[in-house]
Amino acid sequence: MRKVLRIMGLLLAVVVVAAVGFVVFVSARGIPSYDVPKPTGMPLIEATPARLAQGEKLVLSSCADCHLNRQTNRLAGHRLLDTPPEFGGLYSANITQDKEHGIGAWTDAELVTLLRTGVGRDGRFRIVMPSFVHMSDEDVSSLVAFLRSGHEWVRPDPTPSHEQEPSLLAKALVNTVMKPTPLPAGPVVAPAPTEAVAFGRYLVVGRYKCYDCHSKDFKTNNSLEPEQSEGYMGGGNKLLNLQGQEVYSRNLTFDAETGIGDWTEAQFAQAVKYGMTPRGPLAYPMPKYSQMDDEEVHALFVYLQTLPKISNATAEDGGAVAAR
Ligand code: HEC
Ligand code: HEC
């Protein structure tokens, strides 16, 4: 008996030492750095009018909410009010063309690496910044072309990017589960809009990453194989608005009771583009995809119908359904 107790005591001591060691390691290491992956076979990105227009559309829907400073009307970054307070103080970066404080001195390849993997030119992992693993090369090029353009959002702004103030929890996560994503092994090409289902999937996992917010939880999302994310497109991800209040993402599968199975395509278009639903307006952080074209809306609507229906009631379904 005494021997058993001694062994258990020893084991406990080992566990405590390991835990303390982990905490010390994590707080000293902070946000980790990696070797900077280099995209191969990437020609210099040419700024065609089509790319500039596409880049503006994508930045408006997918980057501005985090990077645009509404006072200066520049993508100069700011404190993110909608990240969980237990992660510490998190700030988006200055991505204007300022050479010292923005991305003016970054090469196209460095920008592509950051957008695809989350690793910056200095090797530091950028936390919170979504990585666009499945975005097509053409869309990524459009983003880079826009960042280099004459648009007023990207004109040089000398505001320094704020350093991150991650909590111990955030540091523990970036040293364990949150990792950069790898660069794609080959070219990434978007399906043609006429292939509605394939194109709709591309919009959900690649171009707009709807699945990121609309699956169960960021922590169980699978960025390499999005469909493997828990509750893929079934909603219920606990997000925050700018006042720090909880806003749950909604079920976008075609379950008639708790999803959007009883919606028409016209209703869906209103919701996605203007945030208007049959049950009232949609709140932040649901983006307004006001520049989305009819082909995109149609493809999304068609693709969502092909997904397994998930029964997951969120607040908008009303007390009776939600309580079931
Ligand atoms: C959810 C909020 C969020 C969204 C959406 C977002 N970003 Fe970021 N971005 C961040 C944060 C946070 C950082 C990292 C700041 C840091 O760690 O220094 C960052 C960093 C960057 C950087 C690196 C700049 C630097 O100096 O470190 C670039 C470039 C960038 N973002 C571009 C974009 C583009 C382009 C989009 C849209 C396709 C986008 N971001 C969408 C939050 C976001
Ligand atoms: C940044 C997170 C985020 C992203 C990205 C996002 N959504 Fe949402 N979406 C939300 C939230 C949160 C709500 C609920 C808002 C509310 O409660 O007012 C919502 C609500 C909706 C609704 C209303 C559903 C209902 O039952 O009322 C639709 C439709 C929708 N989103 C479609 C999309 C599509 C399509 C995309 C991609 C093109 C997308 N969303 C991307 C967060 C997001």
Short mmCIF file of N, CA, C and O in Angstrom, two decimals, residues 233-290:
data_model
loop_
_atom_site.label_atom_id
_atom_site.label_comp_id
_atom_site.label_asym_id
_atom_site.label_seq_id
_atom_site.Cartn_x
_atom_site.Cartn_y
_atom_site.Cartn_z
N MET A 233 -21.31 23.80 -41.30
CA MET A 233 -22.37 24.69 -41.78
C MET A 233 -23.67 24.60 -40.97
O MET A 233 -24.69 25.14 -41.36
N GLY A 234 -23.60 23.94 -39.81
CA GLY A 234 -24.79 23.79 -38.98
C GLY A 234 -24.97 24.91 -37.96
O GLY A 234 -25.92 24.91 -37.17
N GLY A 235 -24.06 25.90 -37.97
CA GLY A 235 -24.20 27.07 -37.09
C GLY A 235 -23.92 26.77 -35.64
O GLY A 235 -23.49 25.68 -35.27
N GLY A 236 -24.16 27.78 -34.79
CA GLY A 236 -23.98 27.62 -33.35
C GLY A 236 -22.62 28.05 -32.85
O GLY A 236 -22.34 27.94 -31.65
N ASN A 237 -21.77 28.58 -33.72
CA ASN A 237 -20.45 29.08 -33.29
C ASN A 237 -20.70 30.36 -32.48
O ASN A 237 -21.38 31.27 -32.93
N LYS A 238 -20.12 30.38 -31.27
CA LYS A 238 -20.36 31.54 -30.40
C LYS A 238 -19.41 32.67 -30.79
O LYS A 238 -18.21 32.60 -30.55
N LEU A 239 -19.96 33.71 -31.41
CA LEU A 239 -19.13 34.85 -31.82
C LEU A 239 -19.50 36.05 -30.95
O LEU A 239 -20.45 35.98 -30.17
N LEU A 240 -18.75 37.12 -31.09
CA LEU A 240 -19.03 38.32 -30.29
C LEU A 240 -19.27 39.50 -31.22
O LEU A 240 -18.71 39.57 -32.31
N ASN A 241 -20.11 40.44 -30.78
CA ASN A 241 -20.24 41.68 -31.55
C ASN A 241 -19.27 42.71 -30.97
O ASN A 241 -18.47 42.40 -30.08
N LEU A 242 -19.34 43.94 -31.45
CA LEU A 242 -18.34 44.94 -31.04
C LEU A 242 -18.56 45.42 -29.60
O LEU A 242 -17.70 46.09 -29.03
N GLN A 243 -19.70 45.05 -29.02
CA GLN A 243 -19.93 45.38 -27.61
C GLN A 243 -19.56 44.19 -26.72
O GLN A 243 -19.81 44.20 -25.52
N GLY A 244 -19.00 43.14 -27.35
CA GLY A 244 -18.59 41.96 -26.59
C GLY A 244 -19.75 41.04 -26.23
O GLY A 244 -19.60 40.13 -25.43
N GLN A 245 -20.93 41.29 -26.84
CA GLN A 245 -22.07 40.40 -26.55
C GLN A 245 -22.06 39.20 -27.49
O GLN A 245 -21.62 39.31 -28.64
N GLU A 246 -22.60 38.07 -27.00
CA GLU A 246 -22.58 36.85 -27.82
C GLU A 246 -23.58 36.91 -28.96
O GLU A 246 -24.73 37.32 -28.77
N VAL A 247 -23.14 36.53 -30.14
CA VAL A 247 -24.01 36.39 -31.31
C VAL A 247 -23.68 35.03 -31.92
O VAL A 247 -22.53 34.79 -32.28
N TYR A 248 -24.65 34.14 -31.95
CA TYR A 248 -24.38 32.80 -32.48
C TYR A 248 -24.60 32.78 -33.98
O TYR A 248 -25.56 33.34 -34.49
N SER A 249 -23.68 32.11 -34.69
CA SER A 249 -23.89 31.96 -36.13
C SER A 249 -25.06 31.00 -36.34
O SER A 249 -25.41 30.24 -35.44
N ARG A 250 -25.66 31.07 -37.53
CA ARG A 250 -26.90 30.30 -37.75
C ARG A 250 -26.69 29.08 -38.64
O ARG A 250 -25.72 29.00 -39.39
N ASN A 251 -27.66 28.21 -38.54
CA ASN A 251 -27.64 26.94 -39.28
C ASN A 251 -27.96 27.20 -40.75
O ASN A 251 -29.06 27.62 -41.08
N LEU A 252 -26.98 26.96 -41.63
CA LEU A 252 -27.20 27.22 -43.06
C LEU A 252 -27.46 25.94 -43.85
O LEU A 252 -27.43 25.95 -45.08
N THR A 253 -27.66 24.81 -43.15
CA THR A 253 -28.06 23.61 -43.88
C THR A 253 -29.56 23.73 -44.16
O THR A 253 -30.24 24.61 -43.61
N PHE A 254 -30.05 22.83 -45.03
CA PHE A 254 -31.44 22.98 -45.45
C PHE A 254 -32.43 22.22 -44.57
O PHE A 254 -33.49 21.80 -45.04
N ASP A 255 -32.12 22.08 -43.29
CA ASP A 255 -33.10 21.54 -42.35
C ASP A 255 -34.27 22.54 -42.30
O ASP A 255 -34.05 23.74 -42.12
N ALA A 256 -35.50 22.03 -42.51
CA ALA A 256 -36.63 22.94 -42.67
C ALA A 256 -36.94 23.71 -41.39
O ALA A 256 -37.36 24.86 -41.42
N GLU A 257 -36.74 23.05 -40.22
CA GLU A 257 -37.12 23.70 -38.96
C GLU A 257 -36.06 24.63 -38.39
O GLU A 257 -36.36 25.73 -37.94
N THR A 258 -34.82 24.15 -38.38
CA THR A 258 -33.79 24.93 -37.69
C THR A 258 -32.77 25.53 -38.65
O THR A 258 -31.91 26.31 -38.26
N GLY A 259 -32.84 25.14 -39.92
CA GLY A 259 -31.91 25.69 -40.91
C GLY A 259 -32.64 26.64 -41.84
O GLY A 259 -33.58 27.33 -41.43
N ILE A 260 -32.22 26.64 -43.12
CA ILE A 260 -32.88 27.56 -44.06
C ILE A 260 -33.63 26.78 -45.14
O ILE A 260 -33.81 27.26 -46.26
N GLY A 261 -34.09 25.57 -44.77
CA GLY A 261 -34.77 24.71 -45.72
C GLY A 261 -36.06 25.29 -46.28
O GLY A 261 -36.51 24.88 -47.34
N ASP A 262 -36.66 26.24 -45.57
CA ASP A 262 -37.91 26.83 -46.06
C ASP A 262 -37.69 28.19 -46.71
O ASP A 262 -38.63 28.95 -46.92
N TRP A 263 -36.42 28.53 -47.01
CA TRP A 263 -36.15 29.84 -47.62
C TRP A 263 -36.18 29.75 -49.15
O TRP A 263 -35.82 28.74 -49.73
N THR A 264 -36.56 30.87 -49.78
CA THR A 264 -36.45 30.97 -51.23
C THR A 264 -35.07 31.55 -51.55
O THR A 264 -34.41 32.13 -50.68
N GLU A 265 -34.67 31.42 -52.80
CA GLU A 265 -33.37 31.96 -53.20
C GLU A 265 -33.36 33.49 -53.06
O GLU A 265 -32.34 34.09 -52.71
N ALA A 266 -34.52 34.11 -53.30
CA ALA A 266 -34.59 35.58 -53.19
C ALA A 266 -34.38 36.01 -51.73
O ALA A 266 -33.67 36.98 -51.45
N GLN A 267 -34.97 35.26 -50.80
CA GLN A 267 -34.77 35.58 -49.37
C GLN A 267 -33.31 35.39 -48.98
O GLN A 267 -32.73 36.20 -48.24
N PHE A 268 -32.71 34.32 -49.50
CA PHE A 268 -31.31 34.03 -49.20
C PHE A 268 -30.42 35.18 -49.72
O PHE A 268 -29.51 35.64 -49.02
N ALA A 269 -30.73 35.64 -50.94
CA ALA A 269 -29.94 36.74 -51.53
C ALA A 269 -30.02 37.99 -50.66
O ALA A 269 -29.01 38.65 -50.39
N GLN A 270 -31.21 38.31 -50.17
CA GLN A 270 -31.39 39.48 -49.31
C GLN A 270 -30.56 39.37 -48.03
O GLN A 270 -29.98 40.34 -47.56
N ALA A 271 -30.55 38.15 -47.48
CA ALA A 271 -29.82 37.94 -46.22
C ALA A 271 -28.32 38.09 -46.44
O ALA A 271 -27.62 38.76 -45.67
N VAL A 272 -27.80 37.46 -47.50
CA VAL A 272 -26.36 37.45 -47.70
C VAL A 272 -25.85 38.83 -48.13
O VAL A 272 -24.82 39.30 -47.67
N LYS A 273 -26.61 39.49 -48.99
CA LYS A 273 -26.12 40.77 -49.52
C LYS A 273 -26.40 41.94 -48.58
O LYS A 273 -25.59 42.83 -48.43
N TYR A 274 -27.58 41.94 -47.98
CA TYR A 274 -27.98 43.13 -47.22
C TYR A 274 -28.29 42.85 -45.75
O TYR A 274 -28.70 43.74 -45.01
N GLY A 275 -28.16 41.60 -45.34
CA GLY A 275 -28.41 41.29 -43.94
C GLY A 275 -29.87 41.37 -43.55
O GLY A 275 -30.20 41.55 -42.38
N MET A 276 -30.78 41.21 -44.52
CA MET A 276 -32.21 41.22 -44.20
C MET A 276 -32.77 39.81 -44.33
O MET A 276 -32.61 39.19 -45.37
N THR A 277 -33.43 39.31 -43.28
CA THR A 277 -34.01 37.97 -43.35
C THR A 277 -35.51 38.07 -43.09
O THR A 277 -35.99 39.11 -42.60
N PRO A 278 -36.23 36.97 -43.38
CA PRO A 278 -37.67 36.98 -43.09
C PRO A 278 -37.95 37.27 -41.61
O PRO A 278 -39.03 37.72 -41.25
N ARG A 279 -36.95 37.02 -40.72
CA ARG A 279 -37.17 37.25 -39.29
C ARG A 279 -36.53 38.54 -38.80
O ARG A 279 -36.39 38.74 -37.59
N GLY A 280 -36.07 39.39 -39.72
CA GLY A 280 -35.47 40.65 -39.27
C GLY A 280 -34.02 40.76 -39.68
O GLY A 280 -33.48 39.86 -40.32
N PRO A 281 -33.39 41.88 -39.30
CA PRO A 281 -32.02 42.15 -39.75
C PRO A 281 -30.97 41.28 -39.06
O PRO A 281 -31.17 40.82 -37.94
N LEU A 282 -29.86 41.04 -39.75
CA LEU A 282 -28.75 40.28 -39.19
C LEU A 282 -27.73 41.23 -38.59
O LEU A 282 -27.48 42.31 -39.12
N ALA A 283 -27.15 40.78 -37.48
CA ALA A 283 -26.21 41.64 -36.76
C ALA A 283 -24.76 41.28 -37.08
O ALA A 283 -24.46 40.16 -37.52
N TYR A 284 -23.85 42.22 -36.82
CA TYR A 284 -22.41 41.96 -36.84
C TYR A 284 -22.16 40.77 -35.91
O TYR A 284 -22.81 40.69 -34.87
N PRO A 285 -21.25 39.87 -36.22
CA PRO A 285 -20.23 39.93 -37.27
C PRO A 285 -20.61 39.31 -38.61
O PRO A 285 -19.71 39.05 -39.41
N MET A 286 -21.89 39.05 -38.89
CA MET A 286 -22.24 38.57 -40.23
C MET A 286 -21.88 39.67 -41.22
O MET A 286 -22.42 40.77 -41.14
N PRO A 287 -20.95 39.40 -42.15
CA PRO A 287 -20.58 40.45 -43.11
C PRO A 287 -21.75 40.73 -44.06
O PRO A 287 -22.64 39.89 -44.25
N LYS A 288 -21.74 41.92 -44.66
CA LYS A 288 -22.71 42.21 -45.74
C LYS A 288 -21.97 42.05 -47.06
O LYS A 288 -21.03 42.79 -47.34
N TYR A 289 -22.39 41.03 -47.83
CA TYR A 289 -21.71 40.78 -49.10
C TYR A 289 -22.43 41.55 -50.21
O TYR A 289 -22.96 40.96 -51.14
N SER A 290 -22.44 42.88 -50.08
CA SER A 290 -23.28 43.69 -50.97
C SER A 290 -22.84 43.62 -52.42
O SER A 290 -23.62 43.88 -53.31
#
